[in-house]
């Protein structure tokens, strides 16, 4: 041990010749006395050399002073190294201090190598790709969950339909299933041979027995079920083929629309089921109750709503006369819902402005939709303000003499196309304005669609169109009231524009209102239909639009082979004036002659008054009048002469009175306005020889003038039956 210790402290010696300790003299930095140093301490710089300390360990017991250290007992290398390191403060003053080689150190601010940067970028990109892949998987999972939910909903609906069918079948079985074996004696010749079924069955019965009349009266032999069943009853419909021994009854009255191309329906509209009912309180929304007048095979009325019974396209017209005491406008809405009542949408909407004195105001609303059995249509009046009871009477409808609601139905076999488009909202005030549309729905975008700029409707094939455009607006300026607004429609063909029709609307100041125009025209491939609203120069107008249909274009296109149109303006001679009492209106035809209908000309007592139809079908009529009057009420009525089918000439039977088809009633002229307006729209069935005409009636006042230049005219769409 002593030799090993010497070799450690004196690496220059070898073997037993090495002294146990070698003493060196250490000179103080101040040149004073010297002290002995030994071991690695002599190799350290002077600043790191320490003063002698008392001896530590087992070998210090028999020695004293600095000179006796040469004979100290050996110690283990680890103990001496630990003792030595404990004496150096630069290396730490605690036991277990460590020495770190500078070659193992890595500076914190060392820049990674290029390979390391590339690796880091690759790792980042891989991480991003992994995140994107996870997101893509999440999206796929969500889509799968959505599809699964839809499939589950479809399965639930199918199960409900199956259960409904089973329920109806059981109900029918309960209603038909009478025990004939007990009720009818000697039914099968022997009571033991009779077996009760939904009908009854005779054991051992052959087809020859059935042909001999074994089933009895009111029963026929069903060879598929091998039993006797009760004959069908046509419930008042004509019988095409009666019940025989082996065949059931066949009824000749197919469901409405199975073979017809077009049909019409008319009905009444009232508040809360009572005509003229008055709401004494404010209302946010109230449903108008529809009451049926026509055939229930096309539509029916349930809970005041119109329920469709056939597939096809429907065009609806409503003529409304209303008084309201609301502090703002009220809105008439035409809404359609699916069979389960969900996914409802507003087909159309018009606003009736506030007026002082609660004058009676007229409004006409029209709309088009593609329908299926079970779809239902509702009429609503909505209020923009809850303050509608200023005078104790919130709302009141006028009861006309004819049905205010009419429906034109077109079969899909006609090839007709229905389209609706919404006018874009205008953020600025305008005077003259051309609306820009976006398509809401179309049953055939190839035939009918929008132009590239959205300002027109283009047609790809020849046909006849019925259209209506309704625009809600807000205006400021007294010139708006005095001069009013005009809405015109024009048809562009081969780069040339032609005005089709226009309507007039009295203006308002700091109020909301709507302007509406309906017309019919013949179109060809490449033709476009556009609209423009004209306002006074000193009138600022802002145009609105939303999902409630207040700024909507509704259009139906019918192929030219089964349709035609006619247009006429009010004649400048023979117009009624003064105290007018049910005076007829006279017209002059402005469109080309067609074979299906015409305005009677010279040589007839009803010249320039009667519109006569030469072929059976369905007609849709729209009339606009621009006039000056002082009447409390002004009435426009559409009447049909009650001549039999095929009589021709439009002459009614002697003593027979014309039948009212539709009526519109307006109130007093708006204060400050130069002109007033009234419009009437309706659809009805026609035959060969059917004649219709219009009358004007002024209640308590006089008619001063009817404009025959612009704003007064009629348009008719005819579709084959």
PDB file of C-alpha atoms in Angstrom, residues 52-242:
ATOM      1  CA  UNK A  52      -1.988  23.478   5.684  1.00  0.00           C
ATOM      2  CA  UNK A  53      -4.922  22.065   7.569  1.00  0.00           C
ATOM      3  CA  UNK A  54      -4.978  19.693  10.436  1.00  0.00           C
ATOM      4  CA  UNK A  55      -4.447  16.119   9.459  1.00  0.00           C
ATOM      5  CA  UNK A  56      -7.522  14.067   8.778  1.00  0.00           C
ATOM      6  CA  UNK A  57      -7.706  10.302   8.949  1.00  0.00           C
ATOM      7  CA  UNK A  58      -6.378   7.396  10.881  1.00  0.00           C
ATOM      8  CA  UNK A  59      -2.705   8.046  10.159  1.00  0.00           C
ATOM      9  CA  UNK A  60      -2.532  11.332  12.037  1.00  0.00           C
ATOM     10  CA  UNK A  61      -2.580   9.906  15.526  1.00  0.00           C
ATOM     11  CA  UNK A  62       1.237   9.272  15.925  1.00  0.00           C
ATOM     12  CA  UNK A  63       2.591  12.259  14.083  1.00  0.00           C
ATOM     13  CA  UNK A  64       2.709  15.956  14.718  1.00  0.00           C
ATOM     14  CA  UNK A  65       3.601  19.074  12.766  1.00  0.00           C
ATOM     15  CA  UNK A  66       4.394  19.514   9.143  1.00  0.00           C
ATOM     16  CA  UNK A  67       7.620  17.536   9.245  1.00  0.00           C
ATOM     17  CA  UNK A  68       6.080  14.364  10.570  1.00  0.00           C
ATOM     18  CA  UNK A  69       3.903  13.921   7.499  1.00  0.00           C
ATOM     19  CA  UNK A  70       6.547  11.964   5.666  1.00  0.00           C
ATOM     20  CA  UNK A  71       5.920   9.042   7.944  1.00  0.00           C
ATOM     21  CA  UNK A  72       2.133   9.155   7.722  1.00  0.00           C
ATOM     22  CA  UNK A  73       0.212   5.920   7.225  1.00  0.00           C
ATOM     23  CA  UNK A  74      -1.094   5.125   3.734  1.00  0.00           C
ATOM     24  CA  UNK A  75      -4.676   6.042   2.732  1.00  0.00           C
ATOM     25  CA  UNK A  76      -6.882   4.788  -0.076  1.00  0.00           C
ATOM     26  CA  UNK A  77      -6.830   6.663  -3.328  1.00  0.00           C
ATOM     27  CA  UNK A  78     -10.519   7.423  -3.216  1.00  0.00           C
ATOM     28  CA  UNK A  79     -10.348   8.878   0.295  1.00  0.00           C
ATOM     29  CA  UNK A  80      -7.385  11.089  -0.578  1.00  0.00           C
ATOM     30  CA  UNK A  81      -8.996  12.285  -3.821  1.00  0.00           C
ATOM     31  CA  UNK A  82     -12.222  13.145  -1.992  1.00  0.00           C
ATOM     32  CA  UNK A  83     -10.226  14.919   0.755  1.00  0.00           C
ATOM     33  CA  UNK A  84      -8.234  16.831  -1.824  1.00  0.00           C
ATOM     34  CA  UNK A  85     -11.246  17.922  -3.845  1.00  0.00           C
ATOM     35  CA  UNK A  86     -12.927  19.038  -0.658  1.00  0.00           C
ATOM     36  CA  UNK A  87     -10.038  21.407  -0.072  1.00  0.00           C
ATOM     37  CA  UNK A  88     -10.484  23.184  -3.464  1.00  0.00           C
ATOM     38  CA  UNK A  89     -13.315  25.772  -3.432  1.00  0.00           C
ATOM     39  CA  UNK A  90     -13.106  26.273  -7.196  1.00  0.00           C
ATOM     40  CA  UNK A  91     -14.294  22.693  -7.692  1.00  0.00           C
ATOM     41  CA  UNK A  92     -17.062  22.877  -5.087  1.00  0.00           C
ATOM     42  CA  UNK A  93     -17.112  22.802  -1.349  1.00  0.00           C
ATOM     43  CA  UNK A  94     -19.538  19.936  -0.860  1.00  0.00           C
ATOM     44  CA  UNK A  95     -18.801  16.253  -0.650  1.00  0.00           C
ATOM     45  CA  UNK A  96     -19.299  14.469  -3.948  1.00  0.00           C
ATOM     46  CA  UNK A  97     -18.193  17.444  -6.099  1.00  0.00           C
ATOM     47  CA  UNK A  98     -17.437  16.594  -9.715  1.00  0.00           C
ATOM     48  CA  UNK A  99     -14.996  17.496 -12.437  1.00  0.00           C
ATOM     49  CA  UNK A 100     -16.408  18.170 -15.915  1.00  0.00           C
ATOM     50  CA  UNK A 101     -14.239  18.049 -18.997  1.00  0.00           C
ATOM     51  CA  UNK A 102     -14.595  20.982 -21.342  1.00  0.00           C
ATOM     52  CA  UNK A 103     -14.607  18.673 -24.345  1.00  0.00           C
ATOM     53  CA  UNK A 104     -17.905  17.224 -23.111  1.00  0.00           C
ATOM     54  CA  UNK A 105     -19.572  20.611 -22.842  1.00  0.00           C
ATOM     55  CA  UNK A 106     -21.897  21.914 -25.594  1.00  0.00           C
ATOM     56  CA  UNK A 107     -22.574  25.651 -25.624  1.00  0.00           C
ATOM     57  CA  UNK A 108     -26.208  26.622 -25.416  1.00  0.00           C
ATOM     58  CA  UNK A 109     -25.906  29.038 -28.322  1.00  0.00           C
ATOM     59  CA  UNK A 110     -24.379  26.559 -30.737  1.00  0.00           C
ATOM     60  CA  UNK A 111     -26.163  26.664 -34.161  1.00  0.00           C
ATOM     61  CA  UNK A 112     -27.421  23.218 -35.349  1.00  0.00           C
ATOM     62  CA  UNK A 113     -25.787  21.807 -38.381  1.00  0.00           C
ATOM     63  CA  UNK A 114     -27.484  21.863 -41.823  1.00  0.00           C
ATOM     64  CA  UNK A 115     -28.362  18.196 -41.574  1.00  0.00           C
ATOM     65  CA  UNK A 116     -30.010  18.812 -38.243  1.00  0.00           C
ATOM     66  CA  UNK A 117     -32.096  21.661 -39.714  1.00  0.00           C
ATOM     67  CA  UNK A 118     -33.190  19.498 -42.637  1.00  0.00           C
ATOM     68  CA  UNK A 119     -34.130  16.720 -40.276  1.00  0.00           C
ATOM     69  CA  UNK A 120     -36.071  19.151 -38.105  1.00  0.00           C
ATOM     70  CA  UNK A 121     -37.981  20.507 -41.136  1.00  0.00           C
ATOM     71  CA  UNK A 122     -38.780  16.997 -42.327  1.00  0.00           C
ATOM     72  CA  UNK A 123     -40.075  16.122 -38.888  1.00  0.00           C
ATOM     73  CA  UNK A 124     -42.262  19.275 -38.875  1.00  0.00           C
ATOM     74  CA  UNK A 125     -43.685  18.493 -42.298  1.00  0.00           C
ATOM     75  CA  UNK A 126     -44.364  14.904 -41.299  1.00  0.00           C
ATOM     76  CA  UNK A 127     -46.118  16.184 -38.196  1.00  0.00           C
ATOM     77  CA  UNK A 128     -48.276  18.551 -40.303  1.00  0.00           C
ATOM     78  CA  UNK A 129     -49.167  15.736 -42.718  1.00  0.00           C
ATOM     79  CA  UNK A 130     -50.107  13.565 -39.788  1.00  0.00           C
ATOM     80  CA  UNK A 131     -52.357  16.310 -38.385  1.00  0.00           C
ATOM     81  CA  UNK A 132     -53.980  16.804 -41.809  1.00  0.00           C
ATOM     82  CA  UNK A 133     -54.536  13.085 -42.149  1.00  0.00           C
ATOM     83  CA  UNK A 134     -56.147  12.975 -38.716  1.00  0.00           C
ATOM     84  CA  UNK A 135     -58.387  15.910 -39.623  1.00  0.00           C
ATOM     85  CA  UNK A 136     -59.354  14.214 -42.886  1.00  0.00           C
ATOM     86  CA  UNK A 137     -60.232  11.065 -40.971  1.00  0.00           C
ATOM     87  CA  UNK A 138     -62.326  13.128 -38.545  1.00  0.00           C
ATOM     88  CA  UNK A 139     -64.205  14.723 -41.469  1.00  0.00           C
ATOM     89  CA  UNK A 140     -64.797  11.300 -43.006  1.00  0.00           C
ATOM     90  CA  UNK A 141     -66.082  10.027 -39.676  1.00  0.00           C
ATOM     91  CA  UNK A 142     -68.440  13.011 -39.380  1.00  0.00           C
ATOM     92  CA  UNK A 143     -69.717  12.478 -42.936  1.00  0.00           C
ATOM     93  CA  UNK A 144     -70.250   8.790 -42.239  1.00  0.00           C
ATOM     94  CA  UNK A 145     -72.107   9.688 -39.043  1.00  0.00           C
ATOM     95  CA  UNK A 146     -74.292  12.133 -41.006  1.00  0.00           C
ATOM     96  CA  UNK A 147     -75.053   9.544 -43.695  1.00  0.00           C
ATOM     97  CA  UNK A 148     -75.793   6.985 -41.018  1.00  0.00           C
ATOM     98  CA  UNK A 149     -78.176   9.410 -39.327  1.00  0.00           C
ATOM     99  CA  UNK A 150     -79.947  10.078 -42.637  1.00  0.00           C
ATOM    100  CA  UNK A 151     -80.217   6.356 -43.338  1.00  0.00           C
ATOM    101  CA  UNK A 152     -81.591   5.774 -39.859  1.00  0.00           C
ATOM    102  CA  UNK A 153     -84.139   8.541 -40.416  1.00  0.00           C
ATOM    103  CA  UNK A 154     -85.113   7.022 -43.757  1.00  0.00           C
ATOM    104  CA  UNK A 155     -85.506   3.606 -42.170  1.00  0.00           C
ATOM    105  CA  UNK A 156     -87.616   5.080 -39.370  1.00  0.00           C
ATOM    106  CA  UNK A 157     -89.851   6.828 -41.916  1.00  0.00           C
ATOM    107  CA  UNK A 158     -90.190   3.627 -43.919  1.00  0.00           C
ATOM    108  CA  UNK A 159     -91.096   1.720 -40.786  1.00  0.00           C
ATOM    109  CA  UNK A 160     -93.696   4.361 -39.957  1.00  0.00           C
ATOM    110  CA  UNK A 161     -95.164   4.072 -43.452  1.00  0.00           C
ATOM    111  CA  UNK A 162     -95.279   0.289 -43.152  1.00  0.00           C
ATOM    112  CA  UNK A 163     -97.006   0.567 -39.786  1.00  0.00           C
ATOM    113  CA  UNK A 164     -99.493   3.076 -41.209  1.00  0.00           C
ATOM    114  CA  UNK A 165    -100.222   0.782 -44.128  1.00  0.00           C
ATOM    115  CA  UNK A 166    -100.729  -2.135 -41.782  1.00  0.00           C
ATOM    116  CA  UNK A 167    -102.987  -0.030 -39.585  1.00  0.00           C
ATOM    117  CA  UNK A 168    -105.049   1.093 -42.572  1.00  0.00           C
ATOM    118  CA  UNK A 169    -105.235  -2.484 -43.832  1.00  0.00           C
ATOM    119  CA  UNK A 170    -106.451  -3.709 -40.448  1.00  0.00           C
ATOM    120  CA  UNK A 171    -108.997  -0.882 -40.323  1.00  0.00           C
ATOM    121  CA  UNK A 172    -110.253  -1.814 -43.769  1.00  0.00           C
ATOM    122  CA  UNK A 173    -110.397  -5.445 -42.795  1.00  0.00           C
ATOM    123  CA  UNK A 174    -112.408  -4.557 -39.711  1.00  0.00           C
ATOM    124  CA  UNK A 175    -114.838  -2.483 -41.848  1.00  0.00           C
ATOM    125  CA  UNK A 176    -115.270  -5.170 -44.599  1.00  0.00           C
ATOM    126  CA  UNK A 177    -114.943  -8.227 -42.440  1.00  0.00           C
ATOM    127  CA  UNK A 178    -118.484  -9.278 -41.684  1.00  0.00           C
ATOM    128  CA  UNK A 179    -119.162 -12.934 -40.925  1.00  0.00           C
ATOM    129  CA  UNK A 180    -121.172 -13.798 -43.998  1.00  0.00           C
ATOM    130  CA  UNK A 181    -121.204 -17.450 -42.988  1.00  0.00           C
ATOM    131  CA  UNK A 182    -123.377 -16.587 -39.987  1.00  0.00           C
ATOM    132  CA  UNK A 183    -125.347 -13.685 -41.462  1.00  0.00           C
ATOM    133  CA  UNK A 184    -126.374 -15.370 -44.734  1.00  0.00           C
ATOM    134  CA  UNK A 185    -128.041 -18.705 -44.425  1.00  0.00           C
ATOM    135  CA  UNK A 186    -127.235 -21.564 -46.805  1.00  0.00           C
ATOM    136  CA  UNK A 187    -124.412 -19.533 -48.312  1.00  0.00           C
ATOM    137  CA  UNK A 188    -122.302 -22.390 -49.640  1.00  0.00           C
ATOM    138  CA  UNK A 189    -125.132 -24.932 -49.795  1.00  0.00           C
ATOM    139  CA  UNK A 190    -123.930 -26.244 -46.465  1.00  0.00           C
ATOM    140  CA  UNK A 191    -122.995 -24.138 -43.463  1.00  0.00           C
ATOM    141  CA  UNK A 192    -120.099 -26.462 -42.694  1.00  0.00           C
ATOM    142  CA  UNK A 193    -118.468 -25.671 -46.040  1.00  0.00           C
ATOM    143  CA  UNK A 194    -118.354 -21.871 -45.423  1.00  0.00           C
ATOM    144  CA  UNK A 195    -115.105 -20.360 -44.154  1.00  0.00           C
ATOM    145  CA  UNK A 196    -115.035 -16.727 -42.991  1.00  0.00           C
ATOM    146  CA  UNK A 197    -112.259 -14.559 -44.531  1.00  0.00           C
ATOM    147  CA  UNK A 198    -112.165 -10.820 -45.350  1.00  0.00           C
ATOM    148  CA  UNK A 199    -114.894 -12.029 -47.693  1.00  0.00           C
ATOM    149  CA  UNK A 200    -115.850 -15.695 -47.421  1.00  0.00           C
ATOM    150  CA  UNK A 201    -114.729 -18.992 -48.930  1.00  0.00           C
ATOM    151  CA  UNK A 202    -116.665 -22.071 -49.860  1.00  0.00           C
ATOM    152  CA  UNK A 203    -114.711 -25.289 -49.480  1.00  0.00           C
ATOM    153  CA  UNK A 204    -114.314 -27.195 -52.701  1.00  0.00           C
ATOM    154  CA  UNK A 205    -115.530 -24.255 -54.771  1.00  0.00           C
ATOM    155  CA  UNK A 206    -114.366 -24.258 -58.385  1.00  0.00           C
ATOM    156  CA  UNK A 207    -114.192 -21.467 -60.953  1.00  0.00           C
ATOM    157  CA  UNK A 208    -117.186 -23.032 -62.685  1.00  0.00           C
ATOM    158  CA  UNK A 209    -119.137 -22.683 -59.459  1.00  0.00           C
ATOM    159  CA  UNK A 210    -118.038 -19.041 -59.264  1.00  0.00           C
ATOM    160  CA  UNK A 211    -119.195 -18.380 -62.829  1.00  0.00           C
ATOM    161  CA  UNK A 212    -122.571 -19.815 -61.897  1.00  0.00           C
ATOM    162  CA  UNK A 213    -123.001 -17.166 -59.215  1.00  0.00           C
ATOM    163  CA  UNK A 214    -122.257 -19.137 -56.071  1.00  0.00           C
ATOM    164  CA  UNK A 215    -120.721 -16.014 -54.380  1.00  0.00           C
ATOM    165  CA  UNK A 216    -124.134 -14.343 -54.468  1.00  0.00           C
ATOM    166  CA  UNK A 217    -125.326 -10.793 -55.061  1.00  0.00           C
ATOM    167  CA  UNK A 218    -122.803  -8.027 -54.241  1.00  0.00           C
ATOM    168  CA  UNK A 219    -119.822 -10.408 -54.296  1.00  0.00           C
ATOM    169  CA  UNK A 220    -117.347 -11.562 -56.924  1.00  0.00           C
ATOM    170  CA  UNK A 221    -114.912 -14.472 -57.060  1.00  0.00           C
ATOM    171  CA  UNK A 222    -111.289 -13.427 -56.621  1.00  0.00           C
ATOM    172  CA  UNK A 223    -109.265 -16.170 -58.279  1.00  0.00           C
ATOM    173  CA  UNK A 224    -105.985 -14.908 -56.821  1.00  0.00           C
ATOM    174  CA  UNK A 225    -107.262 -15.193 -53.238  1.00  0.00           C
ATOM    175  CA  UNK A 226    -109.570 -18.137 -54.054  1.00  0.00           C
ATOM    176  CA  UNK A 227    -112.409 -16.492 -52.151  1.00  0.00           C
ATOM    177  CA  UNK A 228    -115.526 -14.372 -52.601  1.00  0.00           C
ATOM    178  CA  UNK A 229    -115.078 -10.662 -51.933  1.00  0.00           C
ATOM    179  CA  UNK A 230    -117.478  -7.718 -51.724  1.00  0.00           C
ATOM    180  CA  UNK A 231    -117.869  -5.617 -54.895  1.00  0.00           C
ATOM    181  CA  UNK A 232    -116.369  -2.138 -54.867  1.00  0.00           C
ATOM    182  CA  UNK A 233    -118.673   0.878 -54.589  1.00  0.00           C
ATOM    183  CA  UNK A 234    -117.947   3.959 -56.736  1.00  0.00           C
ATOM    184  CA  UNK A 235    -119.433   6.402 -54.181  1.00  0.00           C
ATOM    185  CA  UNK A 236    -121.389   8.475 -56.681  1.00  0.00           C
ATOM    186  CA  UNK A 237    -118.839   8.270 -59.504  1.00  0.00           C
ATOM    187  CA  UNK A 238    -119.886   6.853 -62.892  1.00  0.00           C
ATOM    188  CA  UNK A 239    -119.448   3.105 -63.269  1.00  0.00           C
ATOM    189  CA  UNK A 240    -117.298   2.075 -66.219  1.00  0.00           C
ATOM    190  CA  UNK A 241    -117.753  -1.655 -65.693  1.00  0.00           C
ATOM    191  CA  UNK A 242    -120.201  -3.241 -63.213  1.00  0.00           C
TER     192      UNK A 242
END
